[in-house]
mmCIF file of C-alpha atoms in Angstrom:
data_model
loop_
_atom_site.group_PDB
_atom_site.id
_atom_site.type_symbol
_atom_site.label_atom_id
_atom_site.label_comp_id
_atom_site.label_asym_id
_atom_site.label_seq_id
_atom_site.Cartn_x
_atom_site.Cartn_y
_atom_site.Cartn_z
ATOM 1 C CA MET A 1 -141.551 -50.382 120.421
ATOM 2 C CA LYS A 2 -143.611 -53.292 119.066
ATOM 3 C CA GLU A 3 -141.222 -53.853 116.154
ATOM 4 C CA ILE A 4 -138.227 -53.725 118.498
ATOM 5 C CA ASP A 5 -139.807 -56.202 120.907
ATOM 6 C CA GLU A 6 -140.656 -58.559 118.048
ATOM 7 C CA SER A 7 -137.095 -58.387 116.732
ATOM 8 C CA TYR A 8 -135.587 -59.410 120.069
ATOM 9 C CA MET A 9 -138.264 -62.047 120.638
ATOM 10 C CA ARG A 10 -137.493 -63.647 117.282
ATOM 11 C CA GLU A 11 -133.884 -63.911 118.407
ATOM 12 C CA ALA A 12 -135.091 -65.666 121.564
ATOM 13 C CA LEU A 13 -137.177 -68.030 119.410
ATOM 14 C CA ARG A 14 -134.113 -68.722 117.291
ATOM 15 C CA MET A 15 -132.161 -69.618 120.426
ATOM 16 C CA ALA A 16 -134.925 -71.917 121.649
ATOM 17 C CA ALA A 17 -134.852 -73.868 118.373
ATOM 18 C CA TYR A 18 -131.291 -75.070 119.064
ATOM 19 C CA ALA A 19 -132.711 -77.721 121.413
ATOM 20 C CA ARG A 20 -135.527 -78.939 119.167
ATOM 21 C CA GLY A 21 -136.288 -82.560 119.992
ATOM 22 C CA ARG A 22 -134.049 -82.616 123.076
ATOM 23 C CA THR A 23 -136.114 -81.079 125.899
ATOM 24 C CA SER A 24 -139.064 -83.496 126.139
ATOM 25 C CA PRO A 25 -141.293 -83.377 128.083
ATOM 26 C CA ASN A 26 -140.225 -79.808 128.749
ATOM 27 C CA PRO A 27 -140.860 -76.933 126.336
ATOM 28 C CA LEU A 28 -138.426 -75.246 124.013
ATOM 29 C CA VAL A 29 -137.464 -71.932 125.611
ATOM 30 C CA GLY A 30 -135.077 -69.205 124.544
ATOM 31 C CA ALA A 31 -134.136 -65.979 126.307
ATOM 32 C CA VAL A 32 -132.167 -62.847 125.510
ATOM 33 C CA ILE A 33 -131.283 -59.939 127.790
ATOM 34 C CA VAL A 34 -131.119 -56.477 126.255
ATOM 35 C CA ARG A 35 -129.484 -53.392 127.748
ATOM 36 C CA ASP A 36 -129.276 -50.003 126.031
ATOM 37 C CA GLY A 37 -130.409 -51.470 122.735
ATOM 38 C CA THR A 38 -127.804 -54.263 122.718
ATOM 39 C CA ILE A 39 -128.168 -57.988 123.432
ATOM 40 C CA ILE A 40 -125.783 -58.633 126.316
ATOM 41 C CA ALA A 41 -126.713 -62.258 127.047
ATOM 42 C CA SER A 42 -128.719 -65.175 125.710
ATOM 43 C CA GLY A 43 -129.576 -68.734 126.596
ATOM 44 C CA TRP A 44 -131.801 -71.660 125.830
ATOM 45 C CA HIS A 45 -133.133 -74.653 127.686
ATOM 46 C CA ARG A 46 -131.081 -77.658 126.614
ATOM 47 C CA ALA A 47 -132.736 -80.676 128.249
ATOM 48 C CA ALA A 48 -135.132 -81.657 131.027
ATOM 49 C CA GLY A 49 -133.358 -81.347 134.364
ATOM 50 C CA GLU A 50 -130.901 -78.727 133.120
ATOM 51 C CA PRO A 51 -131.140 -74.971 133.845
ATOM 52 C CA HIS A 52 -133.863 -73.068 132.064
ATOM 53 C CA ALA A 53 -133.171 -70.489 129.378
ATOM 54 C CA GLU A 54 -133.541 -67.525 131.741
ATOM 55 C CA ILE A 55 -130.924 -68.929 134.104
ATOM 56 C CA HIS A 56 -128.367 -69.371 131.321
ATOM 57 C CA ALA A 57 -128.961 -65.797 130.160
ATOM 58 C CA LEU A 58 -128.839 -64.328 133.672
ATOM 59 C CA ARG A 59 -125.554 -66.110 134.430
ATOM 60 C CA MET A 60 -124.055 -64.725 131.232
ATOM 61 C CA ALA A 61 -125.247 -61.190 131.966
ATOM 62 C CA GLY A 62 -124.122 -61.078 135.577
ATOM 63 C CA GLU A 63 -124.482 -57.626 137.139
ATOM 64 C CA LEU A 64 -125.366 -56.140 133.754
ATOM 65 C CA ALA A 65 -128.806 -57.751 134.105
ATOM 66 C CA ARG A 66 -129.816 -55.123 136.671
ATOM 67 C CA GLY A 67 -132.164 -52.672 134.977
ATOM 68 C CA ALA A 68 -132.165 -54.607 131.671
ATOM 69 C CA THR A 69 -135.008 -56.168 129.670
ATOM 70 C CA LEU A 70 -135.480 -59.921 129.469
ATOM 71 C CA TYR A 71 -137.156 -61.428 126.396
ATOM 72 C CA VAL A 72 -138.282 -65.006 126.958
ATOM 73 C CA THR A 73 -140.411 -67.253 124.737
ATOM 74 C CA LEU A 74 -142.395 -68.820 127.618
ATOM 75 C CA GLU A 75 -143.566 -67.461 130.957
ATOM 76 C CA PRO A 76 -140.936 -67.921 133.709
ATOM 77 C CA CYS A 77 -141.825 -70.737 136.094
ATOM 78 C CA THR A 78 -142.565 -70.333 139.795
ATOM 79 C CA HIS A 79 -142.384 -73.900 141.043
ATOM 80 C CA HIS A 80 -139.616 -76.188 142.244
ATOM 81 C CA GLY A 81 -139.329 -79.081 139.802
ATOM 82 C CA ARG A 82 -136.128 -80.553 138.444
ATOM 83 C CA THR A 83 -134.786 -76.995 138.734
ATOM 84 C CA GLY A 84 -135.588 -73.912 140.840
ATOM 85 C CA PRO A 85 -138.160 -71.230 139.996
ATOM 86 C CA CYS A 86 -136.995 -68.862 137.255
ATOM 87 C CA ALA A 87 -139.279 -65.992 138.306
ATOM 88 C CA GLU A 88 -137.421 -65.693 141.613
ATOM 89 C CA ALA A 89 -134.070 -65.623 139.826
ATOM 90 C CA VAL A 90 -135.305 -62.904 137.465
ATOM 91 C CA ILE A 91 -136.413 -60.764 140.418
ATOM 92 C CA ALA A 92 -133.169 -61.332 142.299
ATOM 93 C CA ALA A 93 -131.142 -60.317 139.233
ATOM 94 C CA GLY A 94 -132.826 -56.906 139.136
ATOM 95 C CA ILE A 95 -134.380 -57.204 135.681
ATOM 96 C CA ALA A 96 -136.567 -54.140 135.068
ATOM 97 C CA ARG A 97 -138.814 -55.408 132.260
ATOM 98 C CA VAL A 98 -139.841 -58.864 131.063
ATOM 99 C CA VAL A 99 -141.343 -59.510 127.632
ATOM 100 C CA VAL A 100 -142.981 -62.916 127.200
ATOM 101 C CA ALA A 101 -144.193 -64.533 123.997
ATOM 102 C CA LEU A 102 -146.512 -67.098 125.550
ATOM 103 C CA SER A 103 -148.114 -67.689 128.943
ATOM 104 C CA ASP A 104 -147.375 -71.181 130.237
ATOM 105 C CA PRO A 105 -150.526 -73.401 130.325
ATOM 106 C CA ASN A 106 -148.802 -75.796 132.720
ATOM 107 C CA PRO A 107 -151.104 -75.857 135.786
ATOM 108 C CA LEU A 108 -147.996 -75.436 137.951
ATOM 109 C CA VAL A 109 -147.335 -72.061 136.295
ATOM 110 C CA ALA A 110 -150.474 -70.747 134.511
ATOM 111 C CA GLY A 111 -149.928 -67.020 135.054
ATOM 112 C CA ARG A 112 -148.227 -67.290 138.436
ATOM 113 C CA GLY A 113 -144.839 -66.374 136.988
ATOM 114 C CA LEU A 114 -146.112 -63.152 135.459
ATOM 115 C CA ALA A 115 -148.048 -62.315 138.634
ATOM 116 C CA MET A 116 -144.930 -62.796 140.747
ATOM 117 C CA LEU A 117 -142.911 -60.508 138.466
ATOM 118 C CA ARG A 118 -145.574 -57.796 138.550
ATOM 119 C CA ALA A 119 -145.838 -58.030 142.339
ATOM 120 C CA ALA A 120 -142.099 -57.373 142.493
ATOM 121 C CA GLY A 121 -142.552 -54.185 140.472
ATOM 122 C CA ILE A 122 -141.243 -55.572 137.186
ATOM 123 C CA GLU A 123 -142.915 -54.278 134.032
ATOM 124 C CA THR A 124 -144.283 -57.165 131.935
ATOM 125 C CA GLU A 125 -145.494 -57.540 128.374
ATOM 126 C CA THR A 126 -147.065 -60.705 126.927
ATOM 127 C CA GLY A 127 -148.163 -62.001 123.535
ATOM 128 C CA VAL A 128 -145.168 -60.787 121.521
ATOM 129 C CA CYS A 129 -144.714 -63.249 118.613
ATOM 130 C CA GLU A 130 -147.287 -65.475 120.287
ATOM 131 C CA HIS A 131 -148.273 -67.348 117.111
ATOM 132 C CA GLU A 132 -144.655 -68.247 116.343
ATOM 133 C CA ALA A 133 -144.125 -69.350 119.942
ATOM 134 C CA ARG A 134 -147.233 -71.550 119.864
ATOM 135 C CA ARG A 135 -146.076 -73.259 116.690
ATOM 136 C CA GLN A 136 -142.589 -73.762 118.085
ATOM 137 C CA ASN A 137 -143.977 -75.353 121.259
ATOM 138 C CA GLU A 138 -146.932 -77.189 119.710
ATOM 139 C CA VAL A 139 -145.665 -80.489 121.105
ATOM 140 C CA PHE A 140 -145.317 -79.243 124.677
ATOM 141 C CA LEU A 141 -148.628 -77.383 124.600
ATOM 142 C CA LYS A 142 -150.494 -80.528 123.517
ATOM 143 C CA TRP A 143 -148.829 -82.778 126.082
ATOM 144 C CA VAL A 144 -149.017 -80.443 129.083
ATOM 145 C CA THR A 145 -152.732 -79.690 128.551
ATOM 146 C CA THR A 146 -153.984 -83.173 127.575
ATOM 147 C CA LYS A 147 -151.256 -85.545 128.810
ATOM 148 C CA ARG A 148 -151.297 -87.075 125.344
ATOM 149 C CA PRO A 149 -148.455 -86.854 122.819
ATOM 150 C CA PHE A 150 -148.588 -84.595 119.770
ATOM 151 C CA VAL A 151 -149.196 -86.824 116.730
ATOM 152 C CA THR A 152 -147.611 -86.075 113.351
ATOM 153 C CA LEU A 153 -148.703 -88.214 110.404
ATOM 154 C CA LYS A 154 -146.261 -88.599 107.504
ATOM 155 C CA THR A 155 -147.238 -89.927 104.100
ATOM 156 C CA ALA A 156 -145.323 -90.249 100.832
ATOM 157 C CA MET A 157 -147.138 -90.841 97.563
ATOM 158 C CA THR A 158 -147.009 -90.439 93.818
ATOM 159 C CA LEU A 159 -148.776 -87.626 92.008
ATOM 160 C CA ASP A 160 -151.741 -89.952 91.450
ATOM 161 C CA GLY A 161 -151.887 -90.856 95.137
ATOM 162 C CA LYS A 162 -150.169 -94.254 95.276
ATOM 163 C CA ILE A 163 -147.774 -95.444 97.987
ATOM 164 C CA ALA A 164 -146.714 -98.539 96.022
ATOM 165 C CA SER A 165 -147.298 -100.204 92.668
ATOM 166 C CA HIS A 166 -149.917 -102.905 92.099
ATOM 167 C CA THR A 167 -147.129 -105.437 92.772
ATOM 168 C CA GLY A 168 -146.336 -103.857 96.132
ATOM 169 C CA ALA A 169 -143.044 -102.251 95.054
ATOM 170 C CA SER A 170 -142.519 -99.009 96.979
ATOM 171 C CA GLN A 171 -138.782 -98.251 97.133
ATOM 172 C CA TRP A 172 -138.261 -95.489 96.379
ATOM 173 C CA ILE A 173 -141.223 -93.265 95.586
ATOM 174 C CA THR A 174 -139.710 -90.081 96.974
ATOM 175 C CA GLY A 175 -136.191 -88.862 96.302
ATOM 176 C CA GLU A 176 -133.109 -88.714 98.463
ATOM 177 C CA ALA A 177 -133.789 -85.188 99.751
ATOM 178 C CA ALA A 178 -137.281 -86.130 100.957
ATOM 179 C CA ARG A 179 -135.987 -89.269 102.659
ATOM 180 C CA ALA A 180 -133.301 -87.203 104.378
ATOM 181 C CA ARG A 181 -135.990 -84.814 105.628
ATOM 182 C CA VAL A 182 -137.874 -87.735 107.168
ATOM 183 C CA HIS A 183 -134.801 -88.611 109.210
ATOM 184 C CA ILE A 184 -134.661 -85.027 110.458
ATOM 185 C CA TYR A 185 -138.270 -85.416 111.589
ATOM 186 C CA ARG A 186 -137.493 -88.714 113.309
ATOM 187 C CA ASP A 187 -134.623 -87.040 115.123
ATOM 188 C CA VAL A 188 -136.916 -84.567 116.907
ATOM 189 C CA HIS A 189 -139.721 -86.977 117.899
ATOM 190 C CA ASP A 190 -139.903 -89.045 121.068
ATOM 191 C CA ALA A 191 -141.449 -92.034 119.310
ATOM 192 C CA ILE A 192 -142.115 -93.445 115.844
ATOM 193 C CA LEU A 193 -145.084 -95.710 115.102
ATOM 194 C CA VAL A 194 -145.889 -98.241 112.383
ATOM 195 C CA GLY A 195 -148.305 -101.137 111.949
ATOM 196 C CA ILE A 196 -147.464 -104.816 111.788
ATOM 197 C CA GLY A 197 -147.991 -104.746 108.008
ATOM 198 C CA THR A 198 -145.025 -102.422 107.607
ATOM 199 C CA VAL A 199 -142.871 -104.611 109.848
ATOM 200 C CA LEU A 200 -143.721 -107.775 107.921
ATOM 201 C CA ALA A 201 -143.282 -106.164 104.504
ATOM 202 C CA ASP A 202 -140.177 -104.026 105.035
ATOM 203 C CA ASP A 203 -138.452 -105.144 108.284
ATOM 204 C CA PRO A 204 -137.638 -101.485 109.048
ATOM 205 C CA SER A 205 -135.148 -100.332 111.651
ATOM 206 C CA LEU A 206 -137.026 -97.060 112.310
ATOM 207 C CA THR A 207 -133.820 -95.349 113.369
ATOM 208 C CA THR A 208 -132.526 -91.856 112.638
ATOM 209 C CA ARG A 209 -129.744 -91.686 110.088
ATOM 210 C CA LEU A 210 -128.311 -88.221 109.583
ATOM 211 C CA PRO A 211 -125.210 -87.650 107.442
ATOM 212 C CA ASP A 212 -123.571 -84.917 109.477
ATOM 213 C CA ARG A 213 -124.238 -85.887 113.094
ATOM 214 C CA THR A 214 -125.471 -88.615 115.365
ATOM 215 C CA GLY A 215 -129.241 -88.598 115.484
ATOM 216 C CA HIS A 216 -131.596 -89.401 118.310
ATOM 217 C CA ASN A 217 -133.298 -92.758 117.812
ATOM 218 C CA PRO A 218 -136.931 -92.498 118.947
ATOM 219 C CA LEU A 219 -138.849 -95.121 120.861
ATOM 220 C CA ARG A 220 -140.259 -97.595 118.311
ATOM 221 C CA ILE A 221 -143.926 -98.584 118.534
ATOM 222 C CA VAL A 222 -145.669 -101.326 116.566
ATOM 223 C CA LEU A 223 -149.435 -101.795 116.397
ATOM 224 C CA ASP A 224 -149.647 -105.588 116.308
ATOM 225 C CA SER A 225 -153.029 -107.010 117.343
ATOM 226 C CA GLU A 226 -151.957 -110.662 117.256
ATOM 227 C CA ALA A 227 -148.309 -110.320 118.352
ATOM 228 C CA ARG A 228 -147.022 -111.391 114.928
ATOM 229 C CA THR A 229 -143.793 -109.366 115.021
ATOM 230 C CA PRO A 230 -140.989 -111.773 113.975
ATOM 231 C CA ILE A 231 -138.420 -112.419 116.679
ATOM 232 C CA ASP A 232 -135.627 -111.748 114.172
ATOM 233 C CA ALA A 233 -137.053 -108.338 113.158
ATOM 234 C CA LYS A 234 -134.537 -105.488 113.242
ATOM 235 C CA LEU A 235 -136.734 -103.739 115.793
ATOM 236 C CA LEU A 236 -135.948 -106.551 118.224
ATOM 237 C CA THR A 237 -132.375 -107.412 117.322
ATOM 238 C CA ASP A 238 -130.446 -104.252 116.434
ATOM 239 C CA GLY A 239 -130.329 -102.772 119.947
ATOM 240 C CA ALA A 240 -130.614 -99.279 118.474
ATOM 241 C CA ALA A 241 -133.636 -98.186 120.522
ATOM 242 C CA SER A 242 -136.359 -99.542 122.769
ATOM 243 C CA THR A 243 -139.398 -101.131 121.135
ATOM 244 C CA VAL A 244 -142.999 -101.217 122.364
ATOM 245 C CA ILE A 245 -145.441 -103.656 120.777
ATOM 246 C CA ALA A 246 -149.111 -102.828 121.341
ATOM 247 C CA VAL A 247 -151.286 -105.936 121.116
ATOM 248 C CA SER A 248 -154.939 -106.779 121.693
ATOM 249 C CA GLU A 249 -156.497 -109.219 124.144
ATOM 250 C CA ARG A 250 -156.716 -111.833 121.392
ATOM 251 C CA ALA A 251 -152.927 -112.036 121.028
ATOM 252 C CA ASP A 252 -151.494 -115.477 121.769
ATOM 253 C CA HIS A 253 -149.910 -115.434 125.238
ATOM 254 C CA ARG A 254 -147.007 -117.574 124.069
ATOM 255 C CA ARG A 255 -146.207 -115.042 121.354
ATOM 256 C CA VAL A 256 -146.466 -112.206 123.865
ATOM 257 C CA ASN A 257 -144.049 -113.970 126.228
ATOM 258 C CA LEU A 258 -141.676 -114.669 123.349
ATOM 259 C CA LEU A 259 -141.625 -111.012 122.348
ATOM 260 C CA HIS A 260 -140.994 -110.083 125.980
ATOM 261 C CA SER A 261 -138.040 -112.458 126.061
ATOM 262 C CA CYS A 262 -136.651 -110.750 122.956
ATOM 263 C CA GLY A 263 -136.504 -107.439 124.796
ATOM 264 C CA ALA A 264 -139.714 -105.800 123.616
ATOM 265 C CA GLU A 265 -142.135 -104.148 125.981
ATOM 266 C CA VAL A 266 -145.557 -105.587 125.163
ATOM 267 C CA VAL A 267 -148.671 -103.721 126.246
ATOM 268 C CA THR A 268 -152.232 -104.990 125.828
ATOM 269 C CA LEU A 269 -154.636 -102.220 124.857
ATOM 270 C CA GLY A 270 -158.036 -103.174 123.473
ATOM 271 C CA ALA A 271 -160.080 -106.303 122.890
ATOM 272 C CA GLU A 272 -159.909 -106.761 119.111
ATOM 273 C CA ARG A 273 -157.098 -104.343 118.186
ATOM 274 C CA PRO A 274 -154.916 -101.864 120.047
ATOM 275 C CA GLU A 275 -157.037 -98.849 120.959
ATOM 276 C CA ILE A 276 -155.149 -95.754 119.848
ATOM 277 C CA GLY A 277 -156.702 -93.505 122.483
ATOM 278 C CA GLN A 278 -155.566 -95.877 125.231
ATOM 279 C CA LEU A 279 -152.110 -96.050 123.661
ATOM 280 C CA LEU A 280 -151.807 -92.259 123.600
ATOM 281 C CA ASP A 281 -152.851 -92.072 127.255
ATOM 282 C CA TRP A 282 -150.319 -94.758 128.156
ATOM 283 C CA LEU A 283 -147.514 -93.015 126.270
ATOM 284 C CA GLY A 284 -148.412 -89.590 127.648
ATOM 285 C CA ALA A 285 -148.222 -90.915 131.194
ATOM 286 C CA ARG A 286 -144.670 -92.033 130.380
ATOM 287 C CA GLU A 287 -143.779 -88.472 129.288
ATOM 288 C CA ILE A 288 -143.689 -89.354 125.587
ATOM 289 C CA SER A 289 -144.738 -85.991 124.188
ATOM 290 C CA SER A 290 -144.521 -86.574 120.407
ATOM 291 C CA ILE A 291 -145.164 -89.450 117.978
ATOM 292 C CA PHE A 292 -144.214 -89.662 114.307
ATOM 293 C CA VAL A 293 -146.649 -91.981 112.525
ATOM 294 C CA GLU A 294 -145.232 -93.705 109.434
ATOM 295 C CA GLY A 295 -147.950 -96.296 109.070
ATOM 296 C CA GLY A 296 -149.668 -97.914 106.148
ATOM 297 C CA ALA A 297 -153.135 -97.139 104.832
ATOM 298 C CA GLN A 298 -155.089 -98.772 107.670
ATOM 299 C CA VAL A 299 -152.989 -97.322 110.485
ATOM 300 C CA ASN A 300 -153.207 -93.868 108.920
ATOM 301 C CA TRP A 301 -156.980 -94.134 108.604
ATOM 302 C CA SER A 302 -157.330 -95.257 112.229
ATOM 303 C CA PHE A 303 -155.463 -92.189 113.442
ATOM 304 C CA LEU A 304 -157.323 -89.795 111.153
ATOM 305 C CA ALA A 305 -160.787 -91.249 111.692
ATOM 306 C CA GLY A 306 -160.297 -91.147 115.451
ATOM 307 C CA GLY A 307 -159.289 -87.484 115.383
ATOM 308 C CA PHE A 308 -155.869 -88.273 116.845
ATOM 309 C CA VAL A 309 -153.703 -86.468 114.269
ATOM 310 C CA ASP A 310 -152.361 -83.010 115.120
ATOM 311 C CA LYS A 311 -150.174 -82.391 112.067
ATOM 312 C CA VAL A 312 -149.685 -83.856 108.598
ATOM 313 C CA HIS A 313 -146.561 -84.028 106.422
ATOM 314 C CA ALA A 314 -147.496 -85.260 102.932
ATOM 315 C CA PHE A 315 -144.693 -85.792 100.416
ATOM 316 C CA ILE A 316 -145.781 -85.956 96.774
ATOM 317 C CA ALA A 317 -143.389 -87.333 94.163
ATOM 318 C CA PRO A 318 -143.628 -86.359 90.467
ATOM 319 C CA LEU A 319 -144.494 -89.918 89.448
ATOM 320 C CA LEU A 320 -147.619 -91.441 87.935
ATOM 321 C CA MET A 321 -147.995 -95.044 89.087
ATOM 322 C CA GLY A 322 -151.504 -96.012 88.010
ATOM 323 C CA GLY A 323 -153.208 -99.258 88.945
ATOM 324 C CA ALA A 324 -156.704 -99.541 90.364
ATOM 325 C CA ALA A 325 -155.428 -101.960 93.010
ATOM 326 C CA ALA A 326 -152.297 -99.970 93.889
ATOM 327 C CA PRO A 327 -152.475 -98.880 97.561
ATOM 328 C CA THR A 328 -153.112 -95.324 98.654
ATOM 329 C CA PRO A 329 -151.916 -93.546 101.844
ATOM 330 C CA ILE A 330 -155.286 -93.662 103.594
ATOM 331 C CA GLY A 331 -157.425 -96.787 103.751
ATOM 332 C CA GLY A 332 -160.470 -97.647 105.826
ATOM 333 C CA THR A 333 -163.998 -96.715 104.884
ATOM 334 C CA GLY A 334 -163.113 -93.101 104.202
ATOM 335 C CA PHE A 335 -165.217 -90.006 104.693
ATOM 336 C CA ASP A 336 -168.556 -89.691 102.924
ATOM 337 C CA SER A 337 -167.963 -86.513 100.925
ATOM 338 C CA PRO A 338 -165.533 -83.638 100.340
ATOM 339 C CA GLN A 339 -167.589 -81.630 102.825
ATOM 340 C CA THR A 340 -167.121 -84.188 105.614
ATOM 341 C CA ALA A 341 -163.503 -85.010 104.746
ATOM 342 C CA LEU A 342 -160.755 -83.907 107.080
ATOM 343 C CA HIS A 343 -159.506 -80.495 106.005
ATOM 344 C CA LEU A 344 -156.092 -78.999 106.722
ATOM 345 C CA SER A 345 -155.452 -75.431 107.789
ATOM 346 C CA ASP A 346 -152.330 -73.273 108.104
ATOM 347 C CA VAL A 347 -150.992 -75.115 105.056
ATOM 348 C CA THR A 348 -147.459 -74.652 103.737
ATOM 349 C CA VAL A 349 -146.039 -76.004 100.479
ATOM 350 C CA GLU A 350 -142.327 -76.621 100.006
ATOM 351 C CA GLN A 351 -140.175 -78.220 97.344
ATOM 352 C CA VAL A 352 -137.803 -80.839 98.767
ATOM 353 C CA GLY A 353 -135.532 -82.031 95.993
ATOM 354 C CA ALA A 354 -137.795 -83.103 93.157
ATOM 355 C CA ASP A 355 -140.709 -83.735 95.538
ATOM 356 C CA ILE A 356 -143.359 -81.479 97.044
ATOM 357 C CA LEU A 357 -144.009 -81.389 100.797
ATOM 358 C CA ILE A 358 -147.413 -80.216 102.000
ATOM 359 C CA THR A 359 -147.714 -79.561 105.729
ATOM 360 C CA GLY A 360 -150.933 -78.696 107.505
ATOM 361 C CA TYR A 361 -153.005 -79.032 110.648
ATOM 362 C CA PRO A 362 -156.342 -80.885 110.729
ATOM 363 C CA CYS A 363 -159.164 -78.499 111.596
ATOM 364 C CA ALA A 364 -162.419 -79.583 113.216
ATOM 365 C CA GLU A 365 -164.603 -77.355 111.060
ATOM 366 C CA GLY A 366 -163.640 -79.395 108.028
ATOM 367 C CA ARG A 367 -165.199 -82.548 109.458
#
């Protein structure tokens, strides 16, 4: 029975993934309904405010749902939000058994959905493919429990750890396939963040450019203590997405007003430099649930040293740049020893074109 449940749950997880990057601040949820060993209906949550996965599946199944088994990747909700409670719909449809991958930590749900189903006489099972479901909904789980966005840090470097040559030349260290992957990552994040150094050096657009479909352009965020962002920067003139500039109290008020007049939203967070913790709180309150950090060495260090990074994507190109003064991905003072350095867990290694992509999750015990 366990293997059968896992097989159907993986199909529900596959359905949920169709909406990756489109449901914020809601979770990714997939559902399948099984009757007599056959999937008779399926559904997934498409966007906040639209019907949940269970509702799509129940509508497809119709009367065939009575007596069937529902597999759903997240506990059915019980509250009235943008949509009605799914647990009530499941009961009304006559579902006999519900298998759930993950209990919902949302305080508005938090076990109430499962309790309601059990009270109605429905058999329930939880924890099926729980690890996969947690990874799939890592963004939602972080935001709903902390009200801060999930932070992914991306770096790209040569084999000897350089992000540019000693002259500052950096285009292109990684190959076309790796750069295309970065745009896929941008597409599924709510926001993308860089420092003022990147803006001044590269004048980036920070948009999503996918070859086969229109991408989602994330909110653009610049850490800019002194409000130095040029008024003719692409971030302010291309109209492709909204731009937030985080400044400090020492920013010149005339520059702040000028940036406002250019269409940027300017927020003051911190006395000497923008405080990242305050920024994350501010963004979380605005239902920004994920940030993709593509900063330079100092920005990257600030996020890592503060313990703000939840996930790391590190691209490594088969190049040897050399140069004692050539910049590296992480600046700042650095950690004191290998023992105190930030360690990654749950690491995966993948070849992307000619480059290597290492993905991992910072773990506290490595600090």
